[in-house]
mmCIF file of C-alpha atoms in Angstrom:
data_model
loop_
_atom_site.group_PDB
_atom_site.id
_atom_site.type_symbol
_atom_site.label_atom_id
_atom_site.label_comp_id
_atom_site.label_asym_id
_atom_site.label_seq_id
_atom_site.Cartn_x
_atom_site.Cartn_y
_atom_site.Cartn_z
ATOM 1 C CA GLN A 1 0.155 0.455 -0.012
ATOM 2 C CA LYS A 2 1.220 3.191 -0.853
ATOM 3 C CA GLU A 3 1.496 6.533 2.164
ATOM 4 C CA VAL A 4 0.087 8.707 -0.401
ATOM 5 C CA GLU A 5 -3.065 7.682 -2.499
ATOM 6 C CA GLN A 6 -5.024 10.015 -4.926
ATOM 7 C CA ASP A 7 -7.683 9.413 -7.269
ATOM 8 C CA PRO A 8 -6.428 9.458 -10.780
ATOM 9 C CA GLY A 9 -8.637 11.262 -12.244
ATOM 10 C CA PRO A 10 -8.341 12.396 -14.887
ATOM 11 C CA LEU A 11 -11.389 14.877 -14.473
ATOM 12 C CA SER A 12 -13.410 17.009 -16.242
ATOM 13 C CA VAL A 13 -16.002 19.481 -16.206
ATOM 14 C CA PRO A 14 -17.820 22.168 -16.777
ATOM 15 C CA GLU A 15 -16.928 25.590 -15.570
ATOM 16 C CA GLY A 16 -18.751 26.991 -12.709
ATOM 17 C CA ALA A 17 -19.289 22.972 -11.275
ATOM 18 C CA ILE A 18 -17.957 22.280 -8.153
ATOM 19 C CA VAL A 19 -14.984 19.601 -8.086
ATOM 20 C CA SER A 20 -14.271 17.901 -4.802
ATOM 21 C CA LEU A 21 -10.604 16.475 -5.092
ATOM 22 C CA ASN A 22 -9.277 13.900 -2.782
ATOM 23 C CA CYS A 23 -6.880 11.697 -1.276
ATOM 24 C CA THR A 24 -6.132 9.104 1.435
ATOM 25 C CA TYR A 25 -2.337 8.523 3.459
ATOM 26 C CA SER A 26 -1.961 5.347 5.865
ATOM 27 C CA ASN A 27 1.203 7.135 7.441
ATOM 28 C CA SER A 28 -0.897 8.775 11.217
ATOM 29 C CA ALA A 29 2.674 10.211 11.149
ATOM 30 C CA PHE A 30 1.735 12.742 8.599
ATOM 31 C CA GLN A 31 0.607 16.201 10.527
ATOM 32 C CA TYR A 32 1.004 18.656 8.029
ATOM 33 C CA PHE A 33 -1.099 18.686 4.832
ATOM 34 C CA MET A 34 -0.885 20.218 1.544
ATOM 35 C CA TRP A 35 -1.872 20.695 -1.782
ATOM 36 C CA TYR A 36 -0.533 22.054 -5.041
ATOM 37 C CA ARG A 37 -1.520 23.102 -8.144
ATOM 38 C CA GLN A 38 1.024 21.664 -11.449
ATOM 39 C CA TYR A 39 0.649 23.650 -14.493
ATOM 40 C CA SER A 40 1.783 21.192 -17.992
ATOM 41 C CA ARG A 41 5.865 21.280 -18.156
ATOM 42 C CA LYS A 42 6.075 23.748 -14.827
ATOM 43 C CA GLY A 43 7.106 23.509 -10.864
ATOM 44 C CA PRO A 44 4.571 22.991 -8.268
ATOM 45 C CA GLU A 45 2.836 25.953 -6.612
ATOM 46 C CA LEU A 46 1.626 25.281 -3.221
ATOM 47 C CA LEU A 47 -2.516 26.197 -3.151
ATOM 48 C CA MET A 48 -3.399 25.717 0.186
ATOM 49 C CA TYR A 49 -1.449 24.406 3.994
ATOM 50 C CA THR A 50 -2.873 22.800 6.480
ATOM 51 C CA TYR A 51 -2.258 21.494 9.622
ATOM 52 C CA SER A 52 -5.824 20.442 11.734
ATOM 53 C CA SER A 53 -8.440 19.013 10.992
ATOM 54 C CA GLY A 54 -11.182 20.483 9.991
ATOM 55 C CA ASN A 55 -11.873 23.221 7.318
ATOM 56 C CA LYS A 56 -9.973 25.918 5.568
ATOM 57 C CA GLU A 57 -10.818 28.409 3.273
ATOM 58 C CA ASP A 58 -8.787 30.865 0.701
ATOM 59 C CA GLY A 59 -11.134 32.003 -1.856
ATOM 60 C CA ARG A 60 -12.992 29.656 -4.245
ATOM 61 C CA PHE A 61 -10.448 26.843 -2.406
ATOM 62 C CA THR A 62 -11.106 25.344 0.166
ATOM 63 C CA ALA A 63 -9.212 22.462 2.360
ATOM 64 C CA GLN A 64 -10.289 19.751 4.229
ATOM 65 C CA VAL A 65 -8.321 17.033 6.404
ATOM 66 C CA ASP A 66 -9.702 14.366 9.008
ATOM 67 C CA LYS A 67 -7.075 12.673 10.948
ATOM 68 C CA SER A 68 -9.527 10.647 11.646
ATOM 69 C CA SER A 69 -10.332 8.704 8.622
ATOM 70 C CA LYS A 70 -6.849 9.264 6.718
ATOM 71 C CA TYR A 71 -8.708 11.676 3.805
ATOM 72 C CA ILE A 72 -7.472 14.726 2.624
ATOM 73 C CA SER A 73 -9.743 17.069 -0.075
ATOM 74 C CA LEU A 74 -9.730 19.893 -1.567
ATOM 75 C CA PHE A 75 -12.505 21.868 -3.447
ATOM 76 C CA ILE A 76 -13.125 24.528 -6.228
ATOM 77 C CA ARG A 77 -15.563 26.599 -6.176
ATOM 78 C CA ASP A 78 -16.841 28.188 -9.238
ATOM 79 C CA SER A 79 -14.309 26.728 -11.421
ATOM 80 C CA GLN A 80 -12.710 28.162 -13.705
ATOM 81 C CA PRO A 81 -10.612 27.377 -17.071
ATOM 82 C CA SER A 82 -7.321 29.032 -15.658
ATOM 83 C CA ASP A 83 -7.892 26.050 -12.548
ATOM 84 C CA SER A 84 -7.173 23.596 -15.674
ATOM 85 C CA ALA A 85 -3.767 22.202 -14.007
ATOM 86 C CA THR A 86 -3.056 18.880 -11.769
ATOM 87 C CA TYR A 87 -3.835 18.924 -8.118
ATOM 88 C CA LEU A 88 -1.114 17.451 -6.419
ATOM 89 C CA CYS A 89 -1.753 16.505 -2.371
ATOM 90 C CA ALA A 90 1.344 16.472 -0.322
ATOM 91 C CA MET A 91 2.420 15.669 3.670
ATOM 92 C CA TYR A 92 5.021 15.176 6.009
ATOM 93 C CA TYR A 93 5.466 15.189 9.201
ATOM 94 C CA SER A 94 7.523 17.758 11.374
ATOM 95 C CA GLY A 95 11.385 16.870 13.590
ATOM 96 C CA GLY A 96 13.947 19.030 11.777
ATOM 97 C CA SER A 97 15.465 16.590 9.139
ATOM 98 C CA ASN A 98 11.807 14.619 9.156
ATOM 99 C CA TYR A 99 11.003 17.096 6.610
ATOM 100 C CA LYS A 100 10.153 14.625 3.948
ATOM 101 C CA LEU A 101 6.807 15.461 0.941
ATOM 102 C CA THR A 102 5.062 12.932 0.483
ATOM 103 C CA PHE A 103 3.307 13.042 -2.911
ATOM 104 C CA GLY A 104 0.046 11.925 -4.416
ATOM 105 C CA LYS A 105 0.647 11.022 -8.206
ATOM 106 C CA GLY A 106 -1.482 13.927 -9.191
ATOM 107 C CA THR A 107 -5.411 14.210 -10.044
ATOM 108 C CA LEU A 108 -4.970 16.488 -14.081
ATOM 109 C CA LEU A 109 -7.995 18.849 -13.926
ATOM 110 C CA THR A 110 -9.186 19.818 -16.592
ATOM 111 C CA VAL A 111 -12.610 22.352 -16.529
ATOM 112 C CA ASN A 112 -14.490 23.259 -19.541
ATOM 113 C CA PRO A 113 -15.784 26.907 -20.458
ATOM 114 C CA GLY B 1 5.555 33.583 -2.264
ATOM 115 C CA ALA B 2 9.124 33.133 -2.320
ATOM 116 C CA VAL B 3 10.632 32.496 -5.319
ATOM 117 C CA VAL B 4 13.453 29.625 -6.386
ATOM 118 C CA SER B 5 14.733 29.787 -9.965
ATOM 119 C CA GLN B 6 15.247 26.855 -11.596
ATOM 120 C CA HIS B 7 17.897 27.101 -15.404
ATOM 121 C CA PRO B 8 17.759 26.085 -17.447
ATOM 122 C CA SER B 9 14.467 25.467 -18.398
ATOM 123 C CA ARG B 10 14.671 22.810 -20.967
ATOM 124 C CA VAL B 11 18.172 20.966 -22.371
ATOM 125 C CA ILE B 12 19.165 18.152 -24.692
ATOM 126 C CA CYS B 13 22.446 16.825 -24.555
ATOM 127 C CA LYS B 14 24.100 14.038 -26.244
ATOM 128 C CA SER B 15 23.995 10.737 -24.072
ATOM 129 C CA GLY B 16 27.696 10.611 -22.430
ATOM 130 C CA THR B 17 27.858 14.446 -21.446
ATOM 131 C CA SER B 18 26.676 15.787 -18.635
ATOM 132 C CA VAL B 19 24.465 18.092 -17.542
ATOM 133 C CA LYS B 20 24.121 21.032 -14.958
ATOM 134 C CA ILE B 21 21.096 22.627 -13.846
ATOM 135 C CA GLU B 22 20.882 25.319 -11.213
ATOM 136 C CA CYS B 23 18.385 26.280 -8.250
ATOM 137 C CA ARG B 24 18.505 29.890 -6.985
ATOM 138 C CA SER B 25 16.377 30.331 -4.239
ATOM 139 C CA LEU B 26 15.576 34.947 -5.199
ATOM 140 C CA ASP B 27 14.807 36.736 -1.961
ATOM 141 C CA PHE B 28 15.318 33.952 0.929
ATOM 142 C CA GLN B 29 18.097 32.250 2.059
ATOM 143 C CA ALA B 30 17.612 28.575 1.660
ATOM 144 C CA THR B 31 19.001 26.108 4.685
ATOM 145 C CA THR B 32 17.167 23.429 2.661
ATOM 146 C CA MET B 33 17.487 22.349 -1.078
ATOM 147 C CA PHE B 34 14.985 19.898 -2.546
ATOM 148 C CA TRP B 35 15.612 17.906 -5.474
ATOM 149 C CA TYR B 36 13.014 15.744 -7.608
ATOM 150 C CA ARG B 37 12.471 13.572 -10.434
ATOM 151 C CA GLN B 38 9.118 13.668 -11.959
ATOM 152 C CA PHE B 39 7.618 10.896 -15.332
ATOM 153 C CA PRO B 40 5.210 11.810 -17.546
ATOM 154 C CA LYS B 41 1.794 10.959 -15.583
ATOM 155 C CA GLN B 42 3.830 10.398 -12.673
ATOM 156 C CA SER B 43 3.975 11.259 -9.022
ATOM 157 C CA LEU B 44 6.810 13.942 -7.808
ATOM 158 C CA MET B 45 9.592 11.686 -6.239
ATOM 159 C CA LEU B 46 12.450 13.350 -3.777
ATOM 160 C CA MET B 47 16.284 12.049 -5.386
ATOM 161 C CA ALA B 48 18.108 13.831 -2.216
ATOM 162 C CA THR B 49 18.168 16.477 0.049
ATOM 163 C CA SER B 50 21.037 18.988 1.031
ATOM 164 C CA ASN B 51 21.601 21.066 3.512
ATOM 165 C CA GLU B 52 23.928 24.298 2.711
ATOM 166 C CA GLY B 53 27.746 22.830 4.082
ATOM 167 C CA SER B 54 26.793 19.375 3.864
ATOM 168 C CA LYS B 55 26.742 16.599 2.040
ATOM 169 C CA ALA B 56 23.204 15.188 -0.095
ATOM 170 C CA THR B 57 21.435 12.845 1.156
ATOM 171 C CA TYR B 58 20.358 10.676 -1.341
ATOM 172 C CA GLU B 59 17.057 8.574 -1.526
ATOM 173 C CA GLN B 60 17.271 5.015 -1.747
ATOM 174 C CA GLY B 61 17.419 3.778 -5.517
ATOM 175 C CA VAL B 62 19.158 7.093 -6.188
ATOM 176 C CA GLU B 63 23.030 6.824 -7.522
ATOM 177 C CA LYS B 64 24.691 9.958 -5.948
ATOM 178 C CA ASP B 65 28.073 9.191 -8.433
ATOM 179 C CA LYS B 66 25.862 9.620 -10.685
ATOM 180 C CA PHE B 67 23.732 12.811 -9.627
ATOM 181 C CA LEU B 68 26.238 14.925 -8.373
ATOM 182 C CA ILE B 69 24.386 17.637 -6.275
ATOM 183 C CA ASN B 70 26.487 20.790 -4.652
ATOM 184 C CA HIS B 71 24.344 23.298 -1.899
ATOM 185 C CA ALA B 72 27.506 25.611 -1.608
ATOM 186 C CA SER B 73 25.552 28.616 -0.971
ATOM 187 C CA LEU B 74 22.404 28.977 0.779
ATOM 188 C CA THR B 75 20.907 30.287 -2.195
ATOM 189 C CA LEU B 76 22.418 27.943 -4.246
ATOM 190 C CA SER B 77 22.233 24.244 -5.618
ATOM 191 C CA THR B 78 22.946 22.305 -8.431
ATOM 192 C CA LEU B 79 22.325 18.910 -9.385
ATOM 193 C CA THR B 80 24.552 17.532 -11.495
ATOM 194 C CA VAL B 81 24.053 14.180 -13.979
ATOM 195 C CA THR B 82 26.809 12.434 -15.570
ATOM 196 C CA SER B 83 26.937 10.747 -18.159
ATOM 197 C CA ALA B 84 23.592 11.182 -19.113
ATOM 198 C CA HIS B 85 21.801 8.402 -21.342
ATOM 199 C CA PRO B 86 18.224 8.740 -22.553
ATOM 200 C CA GLU B 87 16.909 6.596 -19.813
ATOM 201 C CA ASP B 88 18.171 9.624 -17.510
ATOM 202 C CA SER B 89 15.503 12.186 -19.416
ATOM 203 C CA SER B 90 12.542 13.177 -17.428
ATOM 204 C CA PHE B 91 11.389 16.846 -15.483
ATOM 205 C CA TYR B 92 13.913 17.467 -12.913
ATOM 206 C CA ILE B 93 12.394 19.901 -10.203
ATOM 207 C CA CYS B 94 14.239 21.924 -7.287
ATOM 208 C CA SER B 95 12.822 23.046 -4.050
ATOM 209 C CA ALA B 96 13.747 25.452 -1.233
ATOM 210 C CA ARG B 97 13.012 26.210 2.438
ATOM 211 C CA THR B 98 14.137 27.917 4.995
ATOM 212 C CA PRO B 99 13.176 25.983 8.624
ATOM 213 C CA TYR B 100 10.128 28.906 8.554
ATOM 214 C CA THR B 101 9.051 27.873 5.389
ATOM 215 C CA GLU B 102 7.183 25.465 3.702
ATOM 216 C CA ALA B 103 9.417 24.712 0.298
ATOM 217 C CA PHE B 104 9.091 26.609 -2.742
ATOM 218 C CA PHE B 105 8.847 24.398 -5.738
ATOM 219 C CA GLY B 106 11.234 25.858 -9.156
ATOM 220 C CA GLN B 107 10.092 25.694 -12.538
ATOM 221 C CA GLY B 108 11.522 22.776 -13.514
ATOM 222 C CA THR B 109 14.492 21.625 -15.836
ATOM 223 C CA ARG B 110 12.638 18.913 -19.033
ATOM 224 C CA LEU B 111 16.486 17.004 -20.109
ATOM 225 C CA THR B 112 16.229 15.036 -23.371
ATOM 226 C CA VAL B 113 19.525 13.007 -23.400
ATOM 227 C CA VAL B 114 19.289 11.699 -27.002
#
């Protein structure tokens, strides 16, 4: 079992739709959770960063963490064509030299105008 | 967010030659830099972690003699792919962080070995 599993997609939605992206993880030591957006042939861009269970909102984006279920989600409201990209979840546990991001495989999202 | 600049963005080299990729943190001092490799439709795989002034720590299965990493200053790390072969063709991405920030990623370098 991989440490981080992510819905593979690809996902295609119409403009304005609500998008739900999900990851599960197996290592209960993970404490910090991130969502990155990666456009084609570019480096990942940090979108959201969460630590505790619950929801965190930033504009059209909401990150949700459920540590009891080892499940994280990213919701995108009013999706736009410019949101078309690959979304990667990532996580790590704290402790000096233990900063090592573990990534999901990524979900390719296409928002159609 | 902080800016990490990676250069070149794309490089083509002949099999057997070496190629160097630079990663610079432009507006902060990066105590730690990371090098990743990403194959098409795959996730980022960590190759090595380097702290300024120290030898890099390589992940299992990554040949340290093939992928030379130098982190000589707080703003610059380099990855040299030595004696490159077609199977080394990939997308290489660096990231940098301080003890107080998350990691910021460079734009990536697409290496093609012909």
